[in-house]
Amino acid sequence: MSISAEALHRAEEFIEAEEGAANKLKGPLAVFVMLVAIAMSAFHLYTAYAIVPTQTLRPVHVAFVLFLTFLLFPVAARFRHRIMWWDWLAGALAIAVVVYLIQGGDDITDRNTSPLPWDIVFGIALILLVLEAMRRTNGWIMPVITSAFIAYALAGPWLPAPWTHKGYEVGRLVGVMYMTLEGIFGVAVDVSSSLIILFTIFGAFLQYSQAGKFYIDFSFSAMGGKPTGAGRTVVLASFLLGGPSGSGVATTVTLGAVAYPMLAKVGYERNAAGGLLAAGGLGAIISPPVLGAAAFLIAEFLKISYLDVLLMAVIPTLLFYFALFLMVEIDARKYGMGNVAFEKVDSVWNLTRKYWFHFLSLVSIVAFMLWGFSPVMSVFCATIVSFFTSFLRRDTALLPYDLFTGAGSFWRRLAGSGLVKAMEGGSIGMLNVAATCAGAGIIVGVVTLTGLGLKFSAIVIDYAGGSLLLTALFTALVVWIVGLAVPVTASYIICAVIAAPALIKLGVPDFAAHMFIFYYAVLSEVSPPTALAPFAAAAITGGDPYKTTLQSWKYTMPAFLVPFMFVLDPSGLGLLLMGSTKALASANWWSIAEVSITCAIGVAALAAGFQGWALLRTNKVERTLLIVAGLALAYPSMVADLVGLGGVALVLAMQFLRRRRTPQLA
C-alpha cells in the first residue's frame, strides 16, 4: 500500500499547526523573501565567530523574525499566498522599533525606569507586534496567556492574596520589556538568536544534503527482514532523523510517509501504527545532539555548558528508546507478526560506504564541544563540515558540480541549489520558535518583576504539605496542563520560571528540577488538544486522532516515569550523570550503574504491564503486579527496589510455570 496525497496533505497541515501556515509566494516576492531569509542566516552564521554586541544581536534577530513572520504568515487564512499592505506596514514597524532601540544606545537602557513618551510608544508597538507574530505562527493560546501575565503585572494591588503585589504602570512595564535585556530581549531570545537558529541552519544543511534520506534508508536496511523489523526501523530512524531536526511533528510525518506501509504490512492496525510513529517523533525532542529548542534554554537558565545538557540527556534518552524497543518486540509477539520480507534499498555496508560522512556531520557537534569549542562555535563548525563533506558525492552536493559549466542561467542553478534552500529554510524553519521565545520573554519579565515564581512555589509546597513526592506530582501536573495549550518550548519556559523554584526549594538540584520540567513539557507533543504528533500520524494512517494519541501515550508512558527518579532521591542524579562533566569525574560509577539498571528494569516492567505481555500474555493479576513493580522501581530507595524486583521476579516465575504447563494441557 502507499500513502495517498490527501493523507500527506492532512499531515502537512499538522506541521503547519506547529510551525504556522506559511504563504507560498511566487515571482519577485518569493525572491525577495528568499534573499531576506538568506541574509538572516548569513548574519547569524557571521555572529557565530565574530563579536557582535548583545544589545545589537538580540534586537536585530527579533527584527528579522518579525519582518519575515509578517510577510510569510497571513493575518487570516483567506489572505494566504499574498502579502497585504498591512503586512508590509507591520514589517516596517518592526524594523523601526529595533532601529530606534539600537540608535538610542546606552541612554535608552539607562532611562528604562522613567521612559520617554516615544520610548513607551515604540515599546507598546513591539509588545503588540510580538503578540501578533505569536498568533500568526502558533495560534491564539500563547498571545492570550502572555496577555494574562501582562494584566497580572498591571493589576497587582487589586488581586486577592497571596497573588497580590504592588503593581506596575505601563511605562515601567515597557521599560523592562523593551529597554532592557530582561524582557523581550532576555534569556529566551538570547538562546534563539545564538543557538536555536544555528542548529536549525545545521539541520537544514543536513536535510538538503540528503542526510535524512540516508538515515531512513540505513534504518530500513539495518532492521529489515525480521518480524520486529518494521517497529525497530521506526525506532532507529526516528532517533537518527530526530537528533538533527529536534522537531517531533516533522520527524513523525517524514518517517510516517515512508514507514506506515511497512507497519501496516506486518499487522499494525492504524491507531497502533500512528501511536508508534508519534512516539518515535517525540523521541526527537529528547535526543542528542540537538534535542528540542528548550534544551538550549536549560543551558542558558542554569548558566551551564550545553555539553552538560547533552550529558544529562544521554541515559534518559537511552531509556526512552529502550522502552520503545521493548514495546515493538512485544508488539511482534502480541500481534503474531510473521516474517515479512522488505525490499532493501541497499545493503548496510554499501550505504555506509557511500554516505558515511552523514554520520560525521552528526557527531561532529559533540566532538567540537569535547575539543573545547563553545556550543555556538561547535554547531558553526559542524555546519561547515556538513557543507564540505556534501561534495564527496554528486547526489549530495549542496552546490551542483556543474554550477559554472552547466547549461542555463548561473543564477537560476544557484537559486535551485541545496545551499540556497538550506540558508533560506534555516531561517524560515525557526520563525515560530523565535516568535514564541520573544513572547516568553514577556512572561519571564513579568515573573521576575513581580516575584510570581516564588509566590507560586510557596503555594505548591503549601498544598503538598512540604512533601517532595507530592510537590513533584503537582509540578508534573502543572507542566502537563500548561503543555495542553502551548508547544514544548513555551511550556518549558513558563514552568521553568513558575514551577522549578518549588522543587529547588525542597532540595532538588536546579539542573534536575529543570530536566524534570523539560521532560514533562515534552509530553505536550502527545497531549490533546495540542497533540500534534499523534494527530499528524493519524492523518497519514487514516486512524482516529484521539485513539492514536492514547496509543502514543502507551508507547511513551514507561519512559516518562524516569524523571521522578532524578528528583526524589540524590542517588537518582546518576541518571543525569551527576549533571556535569566536573561532577561526573568524581562520581560513584557503581551507584550510576545501579540506578540505571534498576530504572531499566522498571521501564521494562511498565512496558510489559501496559502492553499486557511479558513471556506470554499476562492475566489481570500479572499485569497489575508488573505496573506496581515498575512504579516501585521508579522510586529510588532500597525498599522500593526490593518490592519492585520481587514483583518482577514473581510475574516471571508465574509466566514461566504457566508456559511449561501450556503444552501439556494441549
XYZ file of C-alpha atoms in Angstrom:
666
model
C 0.000 0.000 0.000
C 1.061 3.638 -0.374
C 0.185 6.894 1.335
C -2.376 8.969 -0.542
C -1.612 12.556 -1.499
C -4.644 13.628 0.547
C -3.280 11.912 3.693
C 0.111 13.577 3.224
C -1.611 16.929 2.744
C -3.536 16.455 6.020
C -0.297 15.532 7.779
C 1.377 18.654 6.404
C -1.458 20.675 7.932
C -0.370 19.463 11.385
C 3.169 20.623 10.692
C 1.625 23.967 9.769
C -0.317 23.896 13.046
C 3.015 23.678 14.872
C 5.104 25.859 12.577
C 2.416 28.121 11.148
C 0.629 28.084 7.797
C 3.163 29.923 5.669
C 2.474 31.715 2.396
C 3.710 30.039 -0.764
C 4.854 33.044 -2.763
C 5.851 33.258 -6.425
C 7.800 35.603 -8.637
C 9.642 38.681 -7.327
C 8.018 38.388 -3.860
C 9.372 34.847 -3.444
C 12.839 36.023 -4.497
C 12.692 38.956 -2.070
C 11.657 36.760 0.893
C 14.325 34.217 -0.059
C 17.009 36.942 -0.056
C 15.876 38.266 3.344
C 15.901 34.723 4.804
C 19.379 34.079 3.363
C 20.579 37.414 4.783
C 19.204 36.386 8.195
C 21.043 33.031 8.090
C 24.246 34.692 6.841
C 24.065 37.297 9.624
C 23.711 34.636 12.323
C 26.481 32.478 10.854
C 28.662 35.597 10.916
C 27.802 36.263 14.579
C 28.893 32.707 15.446
C 32.564 33.616 15.026
C 32.577 37.439 15.013
C 31.931 39.647 18.028
C 28.536 41.332 17.806
C 27.316 43.196 20.930
C 24.381 41.578 22.702
C 22.468 44.873 22.560
C 22.671 44.642 18.761
C 22.376 40.892 18.151
C 19.139 40.255 20.013
C 17.129 43.216 18.619
C 18.351 42.563 15.044
C 17.349 38.903 15.449
C 13.867 39.929 16.597
C 13.587 42.422 13.706
C 14.425 39.688 11.171
C 11.967 37.293 12.815
C 9.080 39.768 12.938
C 9.687 41.105 9.418
C 9.738 37.614 7.861
C 6.820 36.438 10.002
C 4.553 39.247 8.777
C 5.495 38.569 5.154
C 5.200 34.783 5.367
C 2.281 34.211 7.739
C -1.034 35.830 6.766
C -3.300 37.630 9.199
C -6.076 35.147 8.317
C -6.408 32.040 6.121
C -8.289 33.881 3.371
C -5.246 36.110 2.759
C -2.820 33.219 2.204
C -0.228 33.230 -0.586
C -0.109 37.006 -0.916
C 1.331 39.877 1.075
C -1.168 42.585 2.031
C -0.396 46.255 2.712
C -0.839 45.778 6.475
C 1.800 43.005 6.415
C 4.298 45.421 4.880
C 3.303 48.038 7.468
C 3.783 45.630 10.385
C 7.151 44.503 8.992
C 8.323 48.101 8.553
C 7.176 48.973 12.084
C 9.174 46.011 13.471
C 12.307 47.380 11.791
C 11.580 50.932 13.021
C 11.143 49.742 16.619
C 14.528 47.988 16.577
C 16.336 50.839 14.759
C 15.037 53.289 17.402
C 16.285 50.997 20.189
C 19.766 50.416 18.730
C 20.268 54.100 17.867
C 19.328 55.016 21.440
C 22.390 53.118 22.700
C 23.169 53.121 26.417
C 20.977 56.187 27.019
C 17.792 54.256 26.280
C 18.841 51.459 28.654
C 19.704 53.922 31.428
C 16.255 55.526 31.374
C 14.281 52.244 31.490
C 12.772 53.164 34.891
C 11.459 56.509 33.576
C 10.979 56.113 29.800
C 10.178 58.998 27.455
C 6.804 59.119 25.638
C 8.368 57.856 22.369
C 10.042 55.013 24.292
C 6.618 53.937 25.543
C 5.063 54.222 22.069
C 7.737 52.031 20.455
C 7.721 49.623 23.421
C 3.954 49.085 23.245
C 4.269 48.657 19.470
C 6.887 45.922 19.953
C 4.755 44.069 22.531
C 1.751 44.147 20.172
C 3.890 43.006 17.218
C 5.251 40.073 19.236
C 1.728 39.049 20.317
C 0.534 39.181 16.697
C 3.590 37.238 15.449
C 2.853 34.501 18.007
C -0.791 34.411 16.956
C 0.123 34.046 13.294
C 2.693 31.298 13.866
C 1.270 29.390 16.861
C -2.403 30.326 17.208
C -4.297 32.225 19.901
C -3.233 30.359 23.048
C 0.219 31.901 23.615
C -0.891 35.511 22.993
C -3.792 35.016 25.439
C -1.501 33.525 28.121
C 1.079 36.284 27.593
C -1.624 38.960 27.802
C -2.818 37.411 31.067
C 0.701 37.788 32.513
C 0.808 41.436 31.382
C -2.584 42.007 33.037
C -1.222 40.367 36.208
C 1.692 42.831 36.266
C -0.640 45.819 35.848
C -3.384 44.693 38.260
C -1.219 43.668 41.255
C -2.792 45.833 44.003
C -6.343 44.643 43.210
C -5.588 40.914 43.264
C -6.507 38.653 46.221
C -3.762 37.261 48.497
C -1.394 35.521 48.013
C -1.260 36.773 44.395
C -1.194 40.458 45.244
C 1.829 42.688 44.540
C 2.442 46.436 44.330
C 1.562 46.676 40.625
C 3.458 48.342 37.789
C 2.470 51.180 35.459
C 2.597 50.808 31.678
C 5.777 52.909 31.449
C 7.638 50.776 33.993
C 6.487 47.562 32.318
C 7.503 48.811 28.859
C 10.867 49.902 30.283
C 11.629 46.326 31.391
C 10.171 44.591 28.325
C 11.650 46.836 25.623
C 14.557 48.826 27.044
C 16.487 46.163 28.971
C 17.780 42.638 28.398
C 15.332 41.271 30.985
C 12.112 41.224 28.946
C 11.554 40.517 25.262
C 15.310 40.584 24.610
C 16.008 38.320 27.582
C 17.219 34.746 28.005
C 14.809 33.128 25.534
C 15.690 35.480 22.656
C 19.367 35.174 23.584
C 19.144 31.405 23.043
C 17.004 31.825 19.930
C 19.491 34.268 18.353
C 22.660 32.380 19.230
C 21.882 28.668 19.354
C 18.446 27.695 18.060
C 18.840 29.387 14.685
C 22.335 27.931 14.181
C 21.095 24.426 14.945
C 18.135 24.994 12.596
C 20.534 26.037 9.831
C 22.662 22.964 10.597
C 19.561 20.748 10.349
C 18.671 22.371 7.001
C 22.195 21.687 5.680
C 21.784 18.018 6.629
C 18.312 17.881 5.078
C 19.352 19.338 1.721
C 22.479 17.190 1.537
C 20.132 14.154 1.657
C 21.180 13.094 5.174
C 17.555 12.442 6.188
C 17.033 10.066 3.260
C 20.245 8.246 4.172
C 19.179 7.836 7.834
C 15.851 6.276 6.781
C 17.472 4.005 4.173
C 20.147 2.962 6.682
C 17.498 2.126 9.311
C 15.430 0.092 6.828
C 18.487 -1.875 5.738
C 19.790 -2.414 9.266
C 16.457 -3.534 10.753
C 14.516 -5.057 7.852
C 13.676 -8.688 7.190
C 12.532 -9.749 10.702
C 9.150 -9.861 12.498
C 10.152 -6.868 14.603
C 11.976 -5.185 11.720
C 9.160 -2.722 10.964
C 8.900 -1.427 14.536
C 12.663 -1.428 15.044
C 13.093 0.563 11.838
C 10.747 3.273 13.128
C 12.624 3.447 16.436
C 16.111 3.658 14.894
C 15.104 6.019 12.077
C 13.293 8.355 14.488
C 16.449 8.597 16.586
C 18.702 9.321 13.592
C 16.230 11.743 11.997
C 15.165 13.370 15.245
C 18.668 14.080 16.517
C 19.411 16.764 13.929
C 15.833 18.028 13.448
C 14.638 18.410 17.058
C 11.034 18.531 15.789
C 8.570 15.853 16.850
C 5.882 16.539 14.250
C 8.311 16.880 11.327
C 10.039 13.614 12.289
C 6.672 11.851 12.619
C 5.467 12.989 9.187
C 8.774 12.403 7.383
C 9.077 8.899 8.784
C 5.377 8.064 8.580
C 5.192 8.738 4.849
C 7.807 6.017 4.302
C 7.274 3.624 7.203
C 3.484 3.325 7.561
C 3.017 0.946 4.579
C 5.637 -1.320 6.175
C 3.930 -1.193 9.591
C 0.564 -1.998 8.015
C 2.117 -4.896 6.102
C 3.324 -6.636 9.256
C -0.004 -6.246 11.058
C -0.072 -2.935 12.926
C -3.604 -1.535 12.982
C -3.946 2.137 12.052
C -4.051 3.630 15.555
C -1.185 1.497 16.897
C 0.960 2.369 13.880
C 0.206 6.069 14.329
C 0.961 5.848 18.051
C 4.351 4.252 17.372
C 5.228 6.876 14.740
C 4.249 9.706 17.116
C 6.234 8.132 19.962
C 9.277 7.948 17.689
C 8.772 11.600 16.754
C 8.545 12.507 20.435
C 11.989 10.974 20.928
C 13.370 13.606 18.538
C 12.871 16.296 21.177
C 14.907 14.470 23.829
C 17.640 13.026 21.585
C 21.202 14.393 21.453
C 22.912 16.139 19.746
C 20.166 18.730 19.117
C 17.223 17.862 21.418
C 14.428 20.430 21.252
C 14.797 24.187 21.398
C 14.021 24.064 25.130
C 17.287 22.216 25.815
C 19.285 25.292 24.794
C 17.207 27.313 27.243
C 18.125 24.907 30.060
C 21.807 25.693 29.484
C 21.120 29.436 29.498
C 18.804 29.454 32.532
C 21.297 27.425 34.580
C 24.397 29.122 33.135
C 25.941 25.747 32.288
C 27.588 24.318 29.195
C 25.303 22.858 26.522
C 27.627 19.837 26.649
C 26.417 19.299 30.229
C 22.800 19.335 28.982
C 23.720 16.718 26.359
C 25.408 14.671 29.068
C 22.288 14.790 31.247
C 20.132 13.639 28.312
C 22.169 10.512 27.465
C 20.754 7.927 29.910
C 17.113 9.180 29.839
C 17.257 9.093 26.014
C 18.635 5.545 26.044
C 15.874 4.530 28.475
C 13.229 6.152 26.247
C 14.371 4.215 23.196
C 14.873 1.061 25.295
C 11.181 1.320 26.255
C 10.200 1.796 22.608
C 12.310 -1.184 21.500
C 10.665 -3.343 24.177
C 7.247 -2.162 23.031
C 7.861 -3.175 19.408
C 9.369 -6.501 20.493
C 6.198 -7.193 22.493
C 4.063 -5.997 19.555
C 5.629 -8.659 17.308
C 4.645 -11.408 19.757
C 1.326 -9.903 20.817
C 0.014 -9.406 17.277
C 1.596 -12.607 15.956
C 3.598 -10.796 13.291
C 5.209 -13.218 10.884
C 8.341 -12.783 8.844
C 7.658 -10.231 6.130
C 10.397 -9.579 3.622
C 11.070 -5.949 2.723
C 12.894 -4.819 -0.326
C 16.058 -3.104 0.864
C 17.288 -0.003 -0.920
C 20.832 -1.249 -0.483
C 22.910 -3.213 1.980
C 24.020 -1.567 5.222
C 27.642 -1.895 4.126
C 27.088 -0.209 0.746
C 25.026 2.609 2.242
C 27.639 3.259 4.936
C 30.477 3.092 2.403
C 28.778 5.651 0.150
C 27.312 8.035 2.736
C 29.422 7.577 5.887
C 30.064 11.329 6.026
C 26.460 11.978 7.166
C 27.333 10.293 10.464
C 30.418 12.513 10.657
C 28.206 15.608 10.428
C 26.019 14.271 13.222
C 28.774 13.508 15.734
C 30.989 16.470 14.847
C 28.997 18.833 17.119
C 29.807 16.790 20.212
C 33.389 16.269 19.014
C 33.940 20.027 18.695
C 32.445 20.607 22.171
C 34.753 17.975 23.665
C 37.581 19.723 21.851
C 36.792 22.816 23.923
C 34.715 24.868 21.465
C 31.597 26.710 22.659
C 28.212 25.281 21.557
C 27.775 28.206 19.144
C 31.188 27.645 17.575
C 30.682 23.872 17.588
C 27.469 23.994 15.562
C 29.016 26.583 13.230
C 31.992 24.270 12.590
C 29.670 21.250 12.203
C 27.695 23.197 9.583
C 30.933 23.915 7.706
C 31.831 20.206 7.943
C 28.431 19.188 6.529
C 28.854 21.725 3.691
C 32.260 20.472 2.568
C 31.549 16.745 3.080
C 28.403 17.073 0.937
C 30.728 17.427 -2.079
C 32.071 13.891 -1.583
C 29.203 12.699 -3.796
C 27.461 14.372 -6.725
C 23.953 13.480 -5.445
C 24.522 15.092 -2.029
C 26.470 18.222 -3.085
C 24.933 21.421 -1.713
C 26.183 23.208 -4.825
C 25.795 21.319 -8.136
C 29.018 20.052 -9.695
C 28.134 21.814 -12.959
C 27.268 25.166 -11.344
C 29.775 27.070 -13.511
C 29.704 24.847 -16.588
C 26.100 23.625 -16.931
C 23.513 24.852 -19.393
C 21.105 27.648 -18.498
C 21.372 30.639 -16.191
C 24.029 30.519 -13.457
C 21.737 32.391 -11.053
C 18.832 30.022 -11.693
C 21.050 26.997 -10.974
C 22.373 28.695 -7.834
C 18.854 29.559 -6.613
C 17.839 25.917 -7.016
C 20.884 24.571 -5.161
C 20.779 22.851 -1.794
C 22.912 25.595 -0.240
C 20.453 28.387 -1.053
C 17.486 26.242 0.055
C 19.271 25.373 3.309
C 20.130 29.023 4.037
C 16.529 30.012 3.328
C 14.989 27.068 5.204
C 17.250 27.538 8.219
C 15.747 30.953 8.949
C 12.149 30.294 7.924
C 12.066 26.990 9.818
C 12.605 28.649 13.182
C 10.260 31.655 12.927
C 7.551 30.012 15.046
C 10.040 29.097 17.801
C 11.666 32.548 17.708
C 8.276 34.287 17.971
C 7.449 32.045 20.949
C 10.785 32.927 22.574
C 10.096 36.656 22.179
C 6.663 36.221 23.765
C 8.085 34.033 26.502
C 10.468 36.902 27.294
C 7.422 38.959 28.304
C 6.284 36.164 30.639
C 9.758 35.770 32.180
C 9.993 39.551 32.601
C 6.655 39.679 34.449
C 7.569 36.726 36.692
C 10.917 38.332 37.578
C 9.410 41.769 38.151
C 6.512 40.612 40.358
C 8.178 37.691 42.162
C 5.429 35.359 40.868
C 7.784 32.365 40.720
C 8.450 32.443 44.459
C 4.750 33.024 45.232
C 3.718 30.098 43.050
C 6.333 27.765 44.525
C 5.209 28.662 48.059
C 1.598 27.865 47.120
C 2.554 24.492 45.564
C 4.694 23.489 48.564
C 1.906 24.551 50.913
C -0.640 22.390 49.052
C 1.839 19.478 49.069
C 2.402 19.848 52.813
C 6.149 20.056 52.251
C 6.228 16.562 50.683
C 8.748 16.255 47.842
C 6.781 13.432 46.182
C 3.531 15.448 46.191
C 5.369 18.594 45.062
C 6.887 16.642 42.157
C 3.448 15.250 41.264
C 1.837 18.718 41.422
C 4.696 20.180 39.367
C 4.337 17.451 36.719
C 0.583 18.142 36.654
C 1.129 21.906 36.244
C 3.615 21.342 33.399
C 1.263 18.881 31.751
C -1.723 21.268 31.985
C 0.340 24.139 30.552
C 1.551 21.749 27.845
C -2.053 21.021 26.847
C -2.290 24.545 25.483
C 1.183 25.537 24.319
C 4.125 23.912 22.488
C 7.154 22.364 24.212
C 9.399 25.451 24.189
C 6.749 27.766 25.623
C 5.643 25.147 28.153
C 9.207 24.722 29.429
C 9.882 28.476 29.689
C 6.655 29.209 31.589
C 7.125 26.321 34.032
C 10.870 26.891 34.473
C 10.151 30.298 35.983
C 6.985 29.481 37.969
C 7.277 25.771 38.913
C 11.001 24.927 39.146
C 11.549 27.086 42.280
C 9.193 24.787 44.231
C 11.349 21.724 43.585
C 14.594 23.639 44.169
C 13.232 24.971 47.482
C 12.775 21.374 48.680
C 16.409 20.484 47.973
C 16.260 19.212 44.387
C 19.382 20.375 42.475
C 18.479 23.080 39.950
C 19.645 21.027 36.943
C 17.467 18.050 37.999
C 14.444 20.330 38.521
C 14.837 21.862 35.062
C 15.325 18.476 33.367
C 12.210 17.203 35.182
C 10.202 20.117 33.785
C 11.726 19.697 30.318
C 10.666 16.042 30.103
C 7.106 16.772 31.159
C 6.944 19.752 28.789
C 7.807 17.300 26.010
C 4.549 15.464 26.821
C 2.705 18.363 25.163
C 3.627 16.763 21.820
C 1.309 13.848 22.650
C -1.282 15.627 24.829
C -4.636 16.831 23.401
C -5.622 19.410 22.273
C -2.095 20.158 21.011
C -1.226 16.502 20.367
C 0.216 17.468 17.008
C 2.497 14.453 16.537
C -0.254 11.814 17.049
C -2.754 13.877 15.038
C -0.269 14.135 12.162
C 0.398 10.388 12.388
C -3.357 9.691 12.346
C -3.684 11.804 9.196
C -1.131 9.532 7.495
C -2.506 6.211 8.765
C -6.178 7.148 8.463
C -6.674 6.312 12.143
C -8.706 8.073 14.807
C -6.682 11.047 16.176
C -7.657 10.502 19.819
C -7.199 6.730 19.755
C -3.811 7.341 18.128
C -2.966 9.762 20.950
C -3.840 7.105 23.539
C -1.627 4.618 21.686
C 1.266 7.096 21.677
C 0.788 7.528 25.448
C 1.000 3.752 25.829
C 4.285 3.651 23.921
C 5.870 6.590 25.755
C 4.479 6.279 29.297
C 7.121 3.871 30.713
C 9.935 6.322 29.985
C 8.085 9.281 31.481
C 8.310 7.904 34.990
C 12.101 8.248 34.705
C 12.131 11.978 35.661
C 10.723 11.133 39.109
C 13.835 9.068 39.771
C 16.164 12.036 39.471
C 14.190 14.373 41.733
C 13.004 12.091 44.549
C 16.385 10.885 45.787
C 20.027 12.019 45.407
C 21.001 8.588 44.020
C 18.698 9.264 41.055
C 21.055 12.030 39.888
C 23.149 9.207 38.438
C 20.584 9.048 35.603
C 21.656 12.596 34.696
C 25.328 11.588 35.008
C 25.523 13.938 38.001
C 24.619 16.989 35.913
C 28.069 17.998 34.694
C 31.358 16.645 33.386
C 33.090 18.029 36.502
C 30.770 16.187 38.918
C 30.932 13.041 36.799
C 34.713 12.882 37.193
C 34.352 12.211 40.937
C 31.082 10.244 40.776
C 30.444 6.752 42.115
C 30.153 4.740 38.895
C 28.710 1.726 40.683
C 25.868 3.898 42.016
C 25.209 5.262 38.500
C 25.158 1.725 37.070
C 22.873 0.505 39.860
C 20.266 3.240 39.430
C 20.393 2.926 35.609
C 19.875 -0.861 35.713
C 17.091 -0.533 38.295
C 15.396 2.093 36.146
C 15.767 -0.057 33.013
C 14.091 -2.989 34.790
C 11.329 -0.635 35.958
C 10.825 0.624 32.392
C 10.701 -2.994 31.144
C 8.127 -3.910 33.819
C 5.941 -0.948 32.870
C 6.276 -1.746 29.155
C 5.159 -5.320 29.814
C 2.370 -4.113 32.103
C 0.995 -1.535 29.662
C 1.228 -3.980 26.756
C -0.215 -6.899 28.741
C 2.583 -9.219 27.633
C 5.826 -10.495 29.194
C 6.986 -14.046 28.339
C 3.401 -14.560 27.160
C 0.069 -12.778 27.508
C -0.473 -11.569 31.088
C -3.565 -12.068 33.188
C -5.020 -9.251 35.308
C -3.015 -10.173 38.413
C 0.286 -10.322 36.499
C -0.421 -7.070 34.699
C -1.221 -5.275 37.956
C 1.910 -6.699 39.601
C 4.095 -5.510 36.691
C 2.726 -1.955 36.782
C 3.084 -1.752 40.578
C 6.630 -3.183 40.331
C 7.529 -0.636 37.616
C 6.205 2.244 39.718
C 8.120 0.973 42.762
C 11.349 0.735 40.769
C 10.840 4.344 39.656
C 11.219 5.400 43.305
C 14.934 5.289 44.139
C 15.059 3.637 47.560
C 16.212 0.218 48.766
C 12.746 -0.843 50.000
C 11.013 0.262 46.782
C 13.669 -1.501 44.684
C 13.216 -4.754 46.619
C 9.422 -4.550 46.218
C 9.780 -3.848 42.507
C 12.348 -6.550 41.814
C 10.307 -9.023 43.859
C 7.200 -8.219 41.843
C 9.010 -8.666 38.515
C 10.553 -11.964 39.671
C 7.147 -13.235 40.836
C 5.475 -12.458 37.499
C 8.301 -14.071 35.515
C 8.091 -17.185 37.706
C 4.292 -17.360 37.263
C 4.611 -16.975 33.487
C 7.461 -19.492 33.256
C 5.397 -22.123 35.091
C 2.324 -21.325 33.009
C 4.306 -21.626 29.779
C 5.649 -25.041 30.867
C 2.128 -26.271 31.675
C 0.510 -24.989 28.476
C 1.956 -27.631 26.042
C 0.972 -30.409 28.451
C -2.619 -29.136 28.584
C -2.676 -29.006 24.779
